């Protein structure tokens, strides 16, 4: 059974599956970064350990900054091709699939409007939307855009991290089929705004208690 979800004008599907092409981090040359993703024929996804530092949920992928990335709640990162096109137009460049560090580049889904903890089937896997991406210095330096963190935050679409519910293989052209939506009403866009400091929205996100405990407590502290 399929359910309504915030989609754009075409059938939601994968256009590119991507894994890291490691290179030295722009701000820390001694540390490799996995932000540069390149297209591969398919990816295999699994549930890594629960903590930052437990690695990516994509076989063969790299998480460079283990202090803030990796683990079950950040197993797979997803970003829309439509958003890459938007930023390409804004910056006068051509951002290829994977350029924003995403493992899955999609068409037909507005991830800012998808609910936290929304499950969906894609390929032979089942994923669950989990937590927002928070833009960092490495991201800004990688794109070579001044004021990028502020600009990206103001636009309000951070893509989506997902946890792996059922391991499997995902390939380009695989359809995304959403399961029954959660009842709390908190979207990824709301969670992103809250995590980036919007106290009014954070109150609603805290009330729903839909984020993992670590992220929930960060918002509790923000509004206290």
XYZ file of C-alpha atoms in Angstrom:
224
model
C 0.000 0.000 0.000
C 1.267 3.486 -0.831
C 0.499 6.675 1.074
C 0.491 10.373 0.306
C 3.803 12.145 0.729
C 5.198 15.518 -0.311
C 6.308 14.881 -3.888
C 7.119 17.048 -6.837
C 5.844 16.494 -10.360
C 7.298 13.100 -11.196
C 7.369 9.609 -9.727
C 9.820 9.661 -6.783
C 12.933 7.722 -7.706
C 16.705 7.508 -7.414
C 18.798 9.173 -10.108
C 22.240 8.437 -8.682
C 23.849 6.235 -6.032
C 27.102 7.638 -4.667
C 30.012 6.745 -2.388
C 32.974 8.752 -1.130
C 36.034 9.575 -3.179
C 38.313 10.432 -0.222
C 40.704 13.362 -0.287
C 42.316 15.559 2.409
C 39.849 17.786 4.256
C 40.202 21.438 3.168
C 40.675 22.654 6.751
C 42.551 19.612 8.127
C 44.835 18.100 5.461
C 45.875 15.271 7.779
C 42.272 14.002 7.847
C 40.489 12.497 4.838
C 36.975 13.679 4.118
C 34.179 11.729 2.453
C 32.153 14.757 1.351
C 33.050 14.203 -2.313
C 30.756 11.418 -3.488
C 30.964 9.880 -6.955
C 28.380 7.842 -8.811
C 28.497 4.039 -8.722
C 26.231 1.417 -10.286
C 24.507 0.656 -6.969
C 25.016 0.834 -3.221
C 24.443 -1.733 -0.485
C 23.094 -0.303 2.766
C 23.109 -1.691 6.297
C 22.622 -0.476 9.876
C 25.950 0.571 11.446
C 26.463 0.873 15.196
C 24.474 3.470 17.133
C 27.161 6.079 17.772
C 29.059 8.708 15.812
C 32.252 6.994 14.746
C 30.493 3.738 13.895
C 30.823 4.517 10.219
C 28.573 4.914 7.234
C 25.630 2.648 6.496
C 26.799 2.340 2.900
C 29.323 -0.361 2.040
C 32.574 1.129 0.744
C 31.702 4.653 1.892
C 33.870 6.839 4.122
C 32.968 9.043 7.087
C 35.878 11.421 7.614
C 34.730 13.322 10.714
C 33.778 10.593 13.174
C 33.066 13.147 15.904
C 29.865 14.361 14.255
C 29.031 11.834 11.548
C 28.263 8.184 11.017
C 26.239 5.784 13.115
C 22.735 4.396 12.797
C 20.905 7.741 12.704
C 23.205 9.073 9.972
C 23.601 5.884 7.986
C 22.585 7.227 4.564
C 22.419 10.837 3.349
C 19.855 11.862 0.730
C 19.578 15.014 -1.360
C 17.273 16.048 -4.186
C 18.460 16.655 -7.739
C 16.026 19.567 -7.837
C 17.941 21.214 -4.985
C 21.276 20.634 -6.707
C 19.805 22.368 -9.750
C 18.602 25.263 -7.591
C 22.034 25.797 -6.069
C 23.702 25.367 -9.460
C 21.614 28.255 -10.781
C 22.281 30.362 -7.702
C 26.028 29.848 -7.846
C 26.558 29.776 -11.607
C 28.108 26.319 -11.441
C 27.052 22.793 -12.315
C 26.781 20.628 -9.202
C 27.022 16.977 -10.164
C 25.158 14.216 -8.360
C 26.960 13.486 -5.095
C 28.492 16.966 -4.872
C 26.684 17.776 -1.616
C 27.938 14.567 -0.054
C 24.779 12.571 -0.639
C 24.671 8.797 -1.036
C 21.310 8.971 -2.805
C 20.368 11.666 -5.290
C 16.615 11.696 -5.853
C 13.972 13.194 -8.107
C 10.365 13.818 -7.151
C 10.616 14.305 -3.382
C 10.707 17.531 -1.393
C 12.688 16.252 1.583
C 12.036 19.357 3.649
C 8.362 18.352 3.759
C 8.852 14.679 4.576
C 8.083 13.745 8.178
C 10.720 12.714 10.669
C 10.654 8.903 11.112
C 8.848 8.432 7.776
C 9.721 5.027 6.331
C 10.077 4.249 2.658
C 11.037 1.335 0.459
C 13.665 1.759 -2.246
C 15.362 -1.052 -4.123
C 15.441 -4.018 -1.741
C 15.957 -1.787 1.323
C 13.687 0.012 3.766
C 14.961 3.332 5.108
C 13.602 5.727 7.718
C 14.065 9.507 7.666
C 15.964 10.326 10.850
C 17.740 13.639 11.536
C 18.675 16.858 9.714
C 22.033 17.626 8.228
C 23.733 20.574 9.895
C 25.991 22.428 7.426
C 29.578 22.626 8.587
C 32.834 24.368 7.761
C 34.044 21.446 5.620
C 30.868 21.673 3.516
C 31.368 25.419 3.011
C 35.049 25.068 2.145
C 34.348 22.186 -0.223
C 31.910 24.337 -2.218
C 34.137 27.424 -1.892
C 31.140 29.621 -1.056
C 31.458 32.421 1.474
C 28.656 32.562 4.039
C 27.481 29.130 2.933
C 26.258 27.890 6.321
C 23.977 30.910 6.716
C 22.796 30.756 3.096
C 22.085 27.021 3.155
C 20.239 27.333 6.463
C 18.068 30.224 5.259
C 16.901 28.209 2.237
C 15.578 25.539 4.597
C 16.120 22.285 2.691
C 18.954 20.197 4.156
C 18.080 16.941 2.436
C 17.680 14.075 4.901
C 19.674 11.564 6.840
C 18.122 8.104 7.055
C 18.575 5.035 9.186
C 18.472 1.562 7.649
C 15.525 -0.563 8.752
C 16.006 -3.372 6.223
C 19.436 -3.806 4.582
C 19.483 -4.065 0.825
C 20.717 -2.789 -2.507
C 19.688 0.484 -4.137
C 20.274 1.426 -7.770
C 19.529 4.372 -10.041
C 15.923 4.343 -11.350
C 14.646 2.530 -8.230
C 11.259 3.905 -7.190
C 10.754 5.421 -3.737
C 7.569 4.159 -2.081
C 6.533 5.819 1.176
C 4.888 3.873 3.989
C 2.190 5.154 6.339
C 3.257 8.553 7.729
C 3.902 9.181 11.428
C 1.190 11.091 13.280
C 3.326 13.814 14.893
C 3.458 16.219 11.932
C 7.085 17.298 12.347
C 8.794 17.699 8.988
C 12.470 17.569 8.169
C 12.322 21.292 7.404
C 10.974 21.984 10.890
C 13.621 19.800 12.518
C 16.354 21.520 10.501
C 15.173 24.989 11.511
C 15.023 23.892 15.146
C 18.508 22.379 15.083
C 19.848 25.582 13.541
C 18.479 27.663 16.394
C 14.820 28.540 15.748
C 13.438 28.391 19.296
C 9.772 28.727 18.320
C 9.906 25.745 15.991
C 12.109 23.864 18.457
C 9.268 23.976 20.989
C 7.025 22.076 18.559
C 9.743 19.546 17.754
C 10.450 18.963 21.442
C 6.747 18.510 22.147
C 6.558 15.787 19.482
C 9.651 14.017 20.931
C 10.301 12.491 17.512
C 14.080 12.913 17.286
C 16.685 10.567 18.796
C 17.343 11.376 22.457
C 20.677 13.097 21.880
C 19.139 15.487 19.354
C 16.012 15.910 21.463
C 18.034 16.969 24.489
C 19.946 19.525 22.415
C 16.630 21.186 21.583
C 15.435 20.961 25.179
C 18.563 22.866 26.167
C 17.985 25.407 23.389
C 14.500 26.346 24.582
C 15.225 26.120 28.340
